[in-house]
XYZ file of C-alpha atoms in Angstrom:
654
model
C 31.348 7.767 77.077
C 28.061 5.571 77.512
C 26.031 7.461 75.642
C 29.009 7.338 72.778
C 29.441 3.421 73.396
C 25.552 3.444 72.440
C 25.532 5.299 69.695
C 28.510 3.098 68.219
C 26.224 0.280 68.809
C 23.355 1.413 67.832
C 25.180 2.522 63.880
C 26.822 -0.685 63.793
C 23.242 -2.331 64.331
C 22.023 -0.243 62.152
C 24.823 -1.130 58.888
C 24.544 -4.779 60.010
C 20.733 -4.760 59.397
C 21.135 -2.752 55.782
C 24.079 -4.980 54.248
C 21.352 -8.106 55.475
C 18.934 -6.686 53.571
C 21.253 -5.697 50.628
C 23.074 -9.706 50.922
C 19.296 -10.566 51.358
C 18.198 -8.778 47.721
C 21.002 -10.023 46.174
C 20.444 -13.703 47.066
C 17.295 -13.417 45.511
C 18.370 -11.789 42.455
C 20.224 -14.763 41.626
C 18.117 -17.101 41.919
C 15.353 -14.976 40.055
C 18.196 -14.900 37.138
C 18.621 -18.361 37.314
C 14.868 -19.055 35.837
C 15.274 -15.991 32.725
C 16.748 -16.380 29.411
C 20.384 -15.383 28.943
C 18.797 -11.790 26.968
C 16.291 -11.136 29.436
C 18.774 -11.771 32.547
C 20.725 -8.684 30.638
C 17.652 -6.455 30.401
C 16.836 -6.906 33.962
C 19.975 -6.172 35.078
C 20.601 -3.562 33.216
C 16.655 -1.700 34.177
C 18.125 -2.632 38.615
C 20.776 -0.547 37.440
C 19.259 2.527 36.084
C 16.621 2.229 38.589
C 19.394 2.791 41.700
C 21.833 5.042 39.883
C 21.645 7.006 42.492
C 21.531 4.463 45.142
C 24.646 3.277 46.976
C 23.913 -0.343 45.833
C 23.734 0.715 41.752
C 27.899 -0.470 42.288
C 26.802 -4.062 42.784
C 24.330 -4.567 39.776
C 27.247 -2.840 37.651
C 29.104 -5.757 38.898
C 26.361 -8.083 38.157
C 25.849 -6.553 35.050
C 29.496 -6.639 33.904
C 29.567 -10.634 34.776
C 26.921 -11.389 32.968
C 27.702 -9.049 29.845
C 31.146 -10.746 29.617
C 29.669 -14.394 30.052
C 27.430 -13.920 27.222
C 30.007 -11.867 25.095
C 27.744 -8.723 24.769
C 29.656 -5.544 24.357
C 26.213 -3.249 24.434
C 25.927 -4.391 28.259
C 29.767 -4.514 29.085
C 29.945 -0.854 28.030
C 27.063 0.076 30.480
C 28.245 -1.699 33.164
C 32.010 -0.367 32.811
C 30.376 3.148 32.734
C 28.653 2.822 35.881
C 31.522 1.379 37.492
C 33.902 4.007 36.112
C 31.147 6.771 37.522
C 31.381 4.953 40.884
C 35.346 4.970 41.218
C 35.347 8.556 39.603
C 35.309 10.583 43.421
C 36.767 7.228 45.367
C 39.247 5.991 43.440
C 41.054 7.323 40.367
C 43.176 4.040 39.842
C 40.550 2.110 39.906
C 38.911 4.183 37.006
C 41.651 3.903 34.786
C 41.910 0.230 34.669
C 38.345 -0.238 34.037
C 38.909 2.770 31.466
C 41.801 0.695 29.967
C 39.243 -1.932 29.609
C 35.778 -0.111 27.880
C 38.096 1.976 25.560
C 38.476 -0.628 22.936
C 35.044 -1.572 23.351
C 33.254 2.079 23.078
C 35.602 2.317 19.643
C 33.972 -1.099 18.616
C 30.389 0.150 19.278
C 30.515 3.453 18.231
C 29.940 4.924 21.610
C 32.088 7.836 21.385
C 30.002 9.869 23.978
C 30.386 7.667 26.533
C 34.078 6.964 25.814
C 34.940 10.489 25.978
C 32.863 11.402 29.470
C 35.055 8.787 30.804
C 38.571 10.131 29.350
C 36.818 13.441 31.304
C 36.324 11.881 34.197
C 40.022 10.312 34.398
C 41.116 14.236 33.484
C 39.470 15.746 36.501
C 40.797 13.176 38.412
C 44.634 14.044 37.703
C 43.338 17.529 38.192
C 42.417 16.973 41.306
C 44.943 14.551 42.629
C 47.738 16.571 41.878
C 49.193 15.153 39.083
C 49.422 18.112 36.731
C 52.304 17.221 34.507
C 49.906 14.621 32.712
C 46.555 16.811 32.483
C 47.954 18.752 29.226
C 48.925 15.309 27.306
C 45.133 13.482 28.593
C 43.812 16.921 27.195
C 45.243 16.649 23.410
C 44.575 12.995 23.492
C 40.836 13.426 24.152
C 41.015 16.157 21.776
C 42.852 14.564 19.136
C 40.575 11.443 19.331
C 37.129 13.386 19.081
C 38.561 15.001 16.192
C 39.263 12.062 14.645
C 36.212 10.854 15.085
C 34.605 13.760 13.874
C 32.771 14.667 17.461
C 32.993 18.007 18.219
C 31.130 17.761 21.833
C 34.383 15.845 22.700
C 37.002 18.643 22.070
C 34.688 21.049 24.102
C 34.985 18.516 27.072
C 38.524 18.562 26.949
C 38.366 22.052 26.446
C 36.012 22.282 29.349
C 38.873 20.010 31.754
C 41.607 22.543 30.187
C 39.426 25.266 32.198
C 39.316 23.456 35.263
C 42.830 22.820 35.171
C 43.415 26.297 34.957
C 40.684 27.064 37.883
C 42.766 25.133 39.691
C 46.199 26.181 39.531
C 44.797 29.986 39.652
C 44.634 30.973 35.960
C 41.395 32.026 36.651
C 40.958 34.565 33.518
C 42.496 32.288 31.608
C 39.972 29.445 32.383
C 36.870 32.156 32.283
C 38.120 33.497 28.584
C 38.430 29.390 27.574
C 34.856 28.622 29.243
C 33.238 31.631 27.233
C 35.334 30.825 23.656
C 33.462 27.157 24.330
C 29.960 28.653 25.434
C 30.004 31.149 22.332
C 30.841 27.702 19.572
C 27.786 25.588 21.670
C 25.679 28.724 21.263
C 26.524 28.502 17.715
C 26.575 24.639 17.039
C 23.383 24.242 18.673
C 24.988 22.018 21.427
C 22.304 20.398 23.761
C 20.971 22.614 26.463
C 22.116 20.052 29.370
C 25.992 20.753 27.902
C 25.280 24.124 28.556
C 24.787 23.803 31.614
C 27.422 22.093 32.696
C 29.857 24.986 31.319
C 27.491 27.447 32.783
C 27.757 25.916 36.407
C 31.605 25.540 36.443
C 31.612 29.636 35.343
C 28.970 30.234 38.153
C 30.957 28.414 40.553
C 34.241 30.045 40.045
C 32.336 33.614 40.061
C 28.432 33.758 39.995
C 27.631 36.767 36.949
C 24.553 38.228 35.665
C 25.517 37.179 32.410
C 25.654 33.559 33.428
C 22.794 33.969 35.594
C 20.359 35.012 32.552
C 21.997 32.350 30.164
C 21.119 29.849 32.813
C 17.664 32.012 33.062
C 16.691 31.326 29.712
C 17.749 27.643 29.356
C 14.872 27.107 31.813
C 11.996 29.149 30.514
C 12.952 27.707 27.173
C 12.348 24.274 28.629
C 9.637 25.455 30.540
C 7.782 26.550 27.040
C 8.861 23.613 25.177
C 6.967 21.261 27.942
C 10.646 20.060 28.985
C 10.767 18.329 32.494
C 13.954 16.520 31.893
C 17.167 17.312 30.072
C 19.005 13.807 30.628
C 18.813 10.566 32.864
C 20.724 12.765 35.853
C 19.694 16.619 35.315
C 15.729 17.296 35.523
C 14.556 20.913 35.091
C 13.729 21.125 38.654
C 17.633 21.080 39.135
C 18.200 23.494 36.843
C 16.147 25.791 38.934
C 17.564 24.624 42.244
C 21.265 25.443 40.221
C 20.055 28.865 39.388
C 18.122 30.019 42.783
C 21.494 29.054 44.470
C 23.922 30.583 42.518
C 21.880 33.842 42.748
C 21.872 33.721 46.352
C 25.624 34.047 46.237
C 25.354 36.562 43.018
C 23.218 39.160 45.083
C 25.108 38.531 48.889
C 27.787 39.827 46.836
C 26.350 42.658 45.791
C 24.925 43.349 48.911
C 21.268 42.981 47.808
C 19.495 41.586 50.618
C 15.950 41.734 49.370
C 16.501 39.801 45.908
C 19.172 36.938 47.905
C 16.224 36.928 50.232
C 13.916 36.224 47.515
C 16.119 33.163 45.894
C 16.396 31.959 48.986
C 12.735 31.293 50.146
C 12.597 29.514 45.780
C 15.524 27.263 47.087
C 13.411 26.476 50.022
C 10.518 25.671 48.504
C 11.887 24.105 45.520
C 13.758 21.216 48.533
C 10.660 21.301 50.329
C 8.155 20.649 47.755
C 10.580 18.289 45.644
C 12.223 16.408 48.711
C 15.467 17.201 47.390
C 18.363 15.569 48.936
C 20.645 18.120 48.396
C 23.562 18.849 50.346
C 22.366 21.081 53.567
C 25.984 22.773 54.254
C 25.332 24.397 51.247
C 21.948 25.711 52.167
C 22.409 26.948 55.730
C 26.253 28.431 54.549
C 23.928 30.810 52.600
C 21.491 31.603 55.271
C 24.369 32.473 57.140
C 26.107 35.089 54.858
C 22.546 36.114 54.283
C 22.067 36.941 58.215
C 25.338 38.435 58.301
C 24.646 40.365 55.093
C 21.382 41.914 56.810
C 22.765 41.807 60.638
C 20.993 39.530 62.260
C 24.163 38.190 64.047
C 22.354 35.786 66.549
C 20.629 33.953 63.871
C 24.160 34.040 61.739
C 26.067 32.869 64.874
C 23.149 29.678 65.576
C 24.021 28.517 62.258
C 27.929 29.134 62.673
C 27.266 26.550 65.832
C 25.551 23.852 63.469
C 27.944 24.175 60.660
C 30.744 23.729 62.979
C 29.406 20.357 64.472
C 29.008 19.005 60.529
C 31.701 19.887 59.480
C 33.952 18.927 62.039
C 32.491 15.138 62.248
C 32.898 15.256 58.293
C 36.477 16.421 58.708
C 36.200 19.608 56.443
C 38.644 21.688 58.422
C 39.200 23.988 55.312
C 35.634 24.857 55.261
C 35.466 25.244 59.343
C 37.888 27.674 58.915
C 36.213 29.889 56.917
C 33.067 29.624 59.354
C 35.243 30.522 62.173
C 36.351 33.309 60.510
C 33.136 34.503 59.636
C 32.627 34.094 63.096
C 35.588 36.239 63.897
C 34.064 38.683 61.941
C 30.246 38.809 63.379
C 31.656 39.217 66.809
C 33.905 41.894 66.185
C 30.940 44.047 64.432
C 28.599 43.002 67.665
C 31.292 44.990 69.901
C 32.490 41.236 71.440
C 36.645 41.409 70.953
C 37.399 38.832 72.903
C 35.431 36.410 71.548
C 36.328 37.399 68.205
C 39.831 37.331 69.236
C 39.092 33.975 70.412
C 37.313 32.820 67.500
C 40.120 34.325 65.355
C 43.100 32.237 67.737
C 40.841 29.025 67.221
C 40.615 29.110 63.034
C 44.352 30.465 62.803
C 45.621 27.305 65.293
C 43.363 24.911 62.903
C 44.441 26.560 59.845
C 48.085 25.959 60.751
C 47.361 22.163 61.778
C 45.792 21.642 58.439
C 48.799 23.610 56.791
C 50.985 21.623 58.900
C 48.984 18.377 57.933
C 49.165 19.199 54.466
C 53.181 19.964 54.335
C 53.613 16.468 56.365
C 51.474 14.772 53.774
C 53.508 16.657 50.907
C 56.525 15.434 52.664
C 55.136 11.602 53.075
C 54.855 11.819 49.259
C 58.081 13.256 48.650
C 59.697 10.508 50.250
C 57.386 8.095 48.948
C 58.431 9.483 45.286
C 61.851 9.562 46.339
C 61.182 5.689 47.138
C 59.833 5.118 43.633
C 62.741 6.960 42.077
C 65.099 4.736 44.223
C 63.695 1.844 42.552
C 63.229 2.756 39.311
C 67.083 3.660 39.892
C 67.702 0.297 40.875
C 65.405 -0.856 37.887
C 67.061 0.581 35.715
C 70.843 -0.607 36.566
C 69.328 -4.237 37.305
C 68.039 -3.784 32.925
C 71.834 -2.236 32.028
C 73.287 -5.343 33.723
C 69.983 -7.000 31.760
C 71.431 -5.550 28.520
C 74.992 -6.013 28.913
C 74.177 -9.732 29.141
C 71.707 -10.053 26.216
C 74.901 -7.716 23.996
C 76.917 -10.459 25.044
C 74.318 -13.251 24.392
C 73.734 -11.544 20.906
C 77.264 -11.853 20.168
C 77.661 -15.169 20.680
C 74.494 -16.106 19.331
C 75.042 -14.063 16.094
C 77.949 -16.159 15.040
C 75.992 -19.118 15.412
C 73.197 -18.001 13.197
C 75.691 -16.493 10.931
C 77.061 -19.741 10.840
C 73.709 -21.658 10.677
C 72.919 -19.614 7.661
C 76.243 -20.446 5.061
C 74.598 -23.787 5.933
C 71.467 -22.493 5.351
C 72.371 -20.663 1.923
C 74.714 -23.494 0.721
C 71.899 -25.799 1.372
C 69.213 -23.823 -0.261
C 72.114 -23.366 -3.331
C 72.141 -27.191 -3.732
C 68.437 -27.747 -3.451
C 67.896 -24.680 -5.630
C 69.855 -26.661 -8.360
C 68.021 -29.749 -7.905
C 64.412 -28.298 -7.969
C 65.694 -26.714 -10.889
C 66.653 -29.808 -12.659
C 63.589 -30.979 -11.669
C 61.840 -28.407 -13.280
C 63.734 -28.721 -16.428
C 62.761 -32.340 -16.699
C 59.342 -31.177 -15.820
C 59.288 -28.653 -18.324
C 60.948 -30.930 -20.855
C 58.067 -33.857 -20.348
C 55.389 -30.715 -21.033
C 57.222 -29.619 -24.155
C 57.626 -33.370 -25.376
C 53.422 -33.337 -24.356
C 52.650 -30.296 -26.220
C 54.640 -31.178 -29.301
C 52.389 -34.585 -29.074
C 49.601 -32.867 -28.500
C 50.218 -30.331 -31.321
C 50.860 -33.178 -33.568
C 47.915 -35.553 -32.473
C 45.563 -32.396 -32.970
C 47.117 -31.417 -36.691
C 46.551 -34.920 -37.482
C 42.907 -34.916 -36.338
C 42.244 -31.472 -38.201
C 44.028 -32.663 -40.995
C 41.605 -35.896 -40.859
C 38.625 -34.119 -40.489
C 39.022 -30.892 -42.314
C 40.236 -32.792 -45.481
C 36.726 -35.282 -44.584
C 34.017 -32.438 -45.406
C 36.338 -30.152 -47.860
C 36.578 -33.952 -49.758
C 32.997 -34.199 -49.968
C 32.023 -30.368 -51.022
C 34.729 -30.872 -53.571
C 33.451 -34.259 -54.801
C 29.928 -33.291 -54.862
C 29.930 -29.914 -56.177
C 31.903 -31.469 -59.269
C 28.940 -34.431 -59.728
C 26.021 -31.755 -58.896
C 26.946 -29.945 -62.456
C 26.637 -33.073 -64.035
C 23.222 -34.452 -62.403
C 20.465 -33.711 -64.318
C 17.619 -35.180 -61.909
C 16.535 -32.612 -59.713
C 16.275 -34.852 -57.036
C 19.659 -36.289 -56.319
C 20.902 -32.599 -57.199
C 18.805 -31.875 -53.880
C 20.312 -34.650 -51.940
C 23.675 -33.481 -53.336
C 23.165 -30.082 -52.056
C 22.117 -31.042 -49.045
C 25.165 -33.448 -48.249
C 27.539 -29.855 -49.187
C 25.454 -28.341 -47.107
C 25.538 -30.410 -44.224
C 29.469 -30.414 -44.686
C 30.525 -26.583 -44.746
C 28.368 -26.704 -41.614
C 30.622 -29.468 -40.283
C 33.930 -27.493 -41.457
C 32.323 -24.261 -40.032
C 31.985 -25.787 -36.471
C 34.904 -27.799 -36.741
C 36.693 -23.748 -37.637
C 34.732 -22.058 -34.812
C 36.123 -24.817 -31.933
C 39.441 -24.291 -33.132
C 38.978 -20.690 -32.521
C 36.918 -20.538 -29.488
C 40.017 -22.824 -27.934
C 42.352 -20.269 -28.620
C 40.219 -17.264 -27.533
C 39.869 -19.072 -24.276
C 43.329 -20.051 -24.325
C 44.823 -16.551 -24.617
C 41.994 -15.021 -22.608
C 40.488 -12.710 -24.881
C 36.993 -13.970 -24.952
C 34.518 -11.642 -24.014
C 30.936 -12.734 -22.404
C 27.895 -10.093 -22.475
C 25.384 -10.010 -19.578
C 21.966 -9.679 -19.490
C 18.809 -11.021 -17.692
C 18.117 -13.853 -19.325
C 14.229 -15.604 -20.012
C 14.939 -19.060 -19.223
C 12.012 -20.680 -20.830
C 12.133 -18.736 -24.080
C 15.348 -19.796 -24.134
C 14.860 -23.537 -23.844
C 11.812 -23.533 -26.499
C 14.394 -22.033 -28.845
C 16.842 -24.569 -28.353
C 14.095 -27.223 -28.927
C 13.183 -25.608 -32.263
C 16.512 -25.604 -33.596
C 17.475 -29.312 -32.147
C 14.069 -30.653 -33.138
C 15.229 -30.328 -37.096
C 18.786 -32.255 -36.697
C 16.851 -35.398 -34.664
C 16.869 -38.733 -36.096
C 13.108 -40.601 -36.525
C 14.023 -43.038 -33.933
C 14.794 -40.522 -31.404
C 11.947 -38.239 -29.037
C 13.546 -35.259 -28.309
C 11.349 -33.936 -24.646
C 11.679 -30.410 -23.342
C 10.912 -31.193 -19.518
C 8.382 -28.200 -17.896
C 10.667 -25.420 -16.405
C 9.495 -23.032 -13.587
C 9.425 -19.416 -15.055
C 13.182 -18.077 -14.391
C 15.299 -15.312 -15.360
C 18.805 -15.910 -15.376
C 22.022 -13.153 -15.656
C 24.468 -14.454 -17.995
C 25.194 -14.773 -21.841
C 22.861 -16.013 -23.726
C 25.326 -16.978 -26.691
C 27.421 -18.786 -25.027
C 25.053 -20.448 -22.334
C 23.395 -21.883 -26.045
C 26.598 -22.476 -27.519
C 27.308 -25.129 -24.334
C 23.682 -26.711 -24.393
C 23.076 -26.813 -28.234
C 27.098 -28.660 -27.981
C 25.489 -30.843 -25.296
C 22.122 -31.934 -27.118
C 24.357 -32.112 -30.511
C 26.719 -34.883 -28.781
C 23.415 -36.589 -27.363
C 22.015 -36.646 -30.749
C 25.303 -37.843 -32.117
C 24.972 -40.725 -29.772
C 21.219 -41.693 -29.584
C 19.799 -43.722 -32.565
C 16.600 -45.224 -30.319
C 14.692 -43.797 -27.227
C 14.645 -40.228 -26.349
C 17.149 -37.088 -25.666
C 15.641 -34.891 -22.695
C 16.459 -31.524 -21.592
C 15.589 -28.591 -19.139
C 16.453 -26.968 -16.464
C 15.697 -27.079 -12.061
C 16.202 -24.768 -9.838
C 16.947 -25.601 -6.299
C 19.248 -24.992 -2.912
C 20.569 -21.663 -4.711
C 21.838 -23.213 -7.989
C 20.285 -23.734 -11.185
C 20.990 -26.910 -12.624
C 20.557 -27.326 -16.833
C 20.420 -31.027 -18.002
C 20.575 -33.020 -21.181
C 19.726 -36.959 -20.257
C 19.517 -39.333 -23.166
C 19.199 -43.157 -23.679
C 22.010 -43.096 -26.145
C 25.291 -45.696 -25.955
C 26.735 -44.143 -22.567
C 30.142 -44.047 -21.729
C 32.567 -46.392 -20.959
C 33.871 -45.951 -16.609
C 37.611 -46.097 -17.797
C 37.161 -42.782 -19.913
C 34.191 -40.945 -17.393
C 37.205 -38.723 -16.187
C 39.144 -37.728 -19.386
C 35.623 -36.748 -21.107
C 36.420 -33.140 -20.924
C 40.188 -33.048 -21.888
C 40.757 -31.681 -25.162
C 40.594 -33.862 -28.441
C 38.920 -36.596 -26.631
C 36.184 -38.975 -28.807
C 34.852 -42.202 -27.976
C 35.286 -44.059 -31.085
C 37.446 -43.319 -34.329
C 34.383 -42.851 -35.858
C 32.835 -40.271 -34.050
C 33.036 -36.325 -35.652
C 34.634 -33.901 -34.712
C 37.965 -33.381 -33.286
C 37.328 -33.544 -29.613
C 36.941 -30.166 -28.396
C 33.166 -29.397 -27.842
C 33.127 -30.499 -24.222
C 36.406 -29.171 -23.623
C 35.410 -26.016 -24.878
C 31.655 -26.116 -23.155
C 33.477 -26.678 -19.889
C 35.878 -23.910 -20.094
C 32.743 -21.256 -21.033
C 31.021 -22.542 -17.839
C 33.940 -22.110 -15.852
C 34.292 -18.628 -17.158
C 30.758 -17.791 -16.151
C 31.109 -18.799 -12.540
C 29.428 -22.137 -12.717
C 30.563 -26.110 -13.466
C 29.923 -28.899 -15.468
C 29.282 -33.194 -13.853
C 28.696 -36.222 -15.505
C 26.841 -39.934 -15.288
C 26.753 -42.280 -17.511
C 26.081 -45.741 -17.747
C 27.391 -47.884 -21.184
C 24.770 -48.916 -22.866
C 21.920 -47.326 -20.937
C 22.459 -43.566 -21.956
C 24.596 -40.558 -20.237
C 23.288 -37.398 -18.221
C 25.541 -33.870 -18.402
C 24.692 -31.234 -16.107
C 25.686 -27.521 -16.431
C 24.833 -25.912 -12.699
C 25.498 -22.162 -11.687
C 24.918 -20.275 -8.574
C 21.815 -17.870 -8.111
């Protein structure tokens, strides 16, 4: 008793010391993280997590990484932390695994981490199988298959089928499970799936029944890795781990075949690997294999020594089913040694423990049934309450429906009254617009009548006198006047046609890459012929630039602006060009002409607007220019001061 208390005190002391060390390390880590930038914090925690992924403190690092990733809203590191946390709860608390799986699924889908999502869903299926929740297994398997198929991830379908095979093994359908595993393995080999995935499947098959065929496939995989210089299949499985598994299953196979020499060979290889690489394997399995080997070769004393060691380990770990198996082997060995009474006692002891385990399982199942019954009662009460609540909702709905119908009737009547009022207002607005349009049309026709008759009269009058004039210079002057009026008349008609096309949305554009320097020089050459003697036409230096636009329409807009400037500038200069800045290109035409009165600036782009009655044209040039620029994706601006001049700008995004 005294020794037991001393052992307990020692264990508690060691636990408290380890806990204190871990707490101190975490405090130091938190202090270190405070001095790091945010991105470095995540990298540091992620490295610590993967460096300690086989250490018992990795869950702490996973929690810290998840906390920091949530704070920084970083889905990548959130996904890493959640995967480690789910792996931790996989064998400890399935409900917690499912809780974190709900959080991880949208993150993995958003970041296209399909493999991690399928793996976590596979873990969930295995917990349902081991927990006996068989009614949910098939549904989860089909759900995982559907997800993997939809996302075009065949490995996910393999994971689902592998979980289904484990389910078959669990419920005793061994042949169906082996058949399904072989189908999966064949598909993996045809598709060239990764070696580690094929190893998972071979391990599942070998756990059920070690066969020469599967051992050969595992041995071939190991040799291929050695030939290619591969020492690590993934983060969790090294080539040494595969070799250890191969020798482990080989021992089981050859013991089952009663081939003692091969069994001993692989036992020796197993021991060499564990000693050479200091592998932290479960010693119970190795001792069980040595016990089986000594039983096979008839070295019963050695087998009994191992059985005594296993009895202590298994009972201390509460592995009663395994202890029953070992005691049955002890009884068999005693029988072979001719020690009948000891054999009977060992058999009786194993039978008693087996009955106790069965009884404990029975009471556990009974407790589950009682719990389920209580849950069913609560569900029944909940449904009754829901039914009463539904009745109350129906009554409330009936009363509410009457009130809603009444409100709807009032609303309909109000809507009808409002609609009549709104219809009347629209009619009034439409009438005003029609009258305004009629007025504009009349004004337009009057303007057009005046503007067209003016050049026509000049053309007709001078055409008559030019034939009677004998002086060559005078005739040339008359011909020039006729030509100018012809051009004016043609421009008036083109403006009317353009405004008509714009209104009917039939204007077409041909977009090509244009060298703006060349375009500006062409404009300068044309406009310099129209400039008066007292006005200087200036083209600013422009950077070389290529713009994708309709050359004719852009030229039309700039020519309109330059023509207006020529009309209203009698002395000084007209300067034009373009400049590129802040993602935009700005064409400009500046003059030192009459300027625009402030009260007319906001109407200068309207149709039929002229500064004075004596200005030539019908006032469509700027309206057409603005519409063309808008169609090309730009905008127009103007700034002016009466008596000092105006600046018109045409701006396009680039």
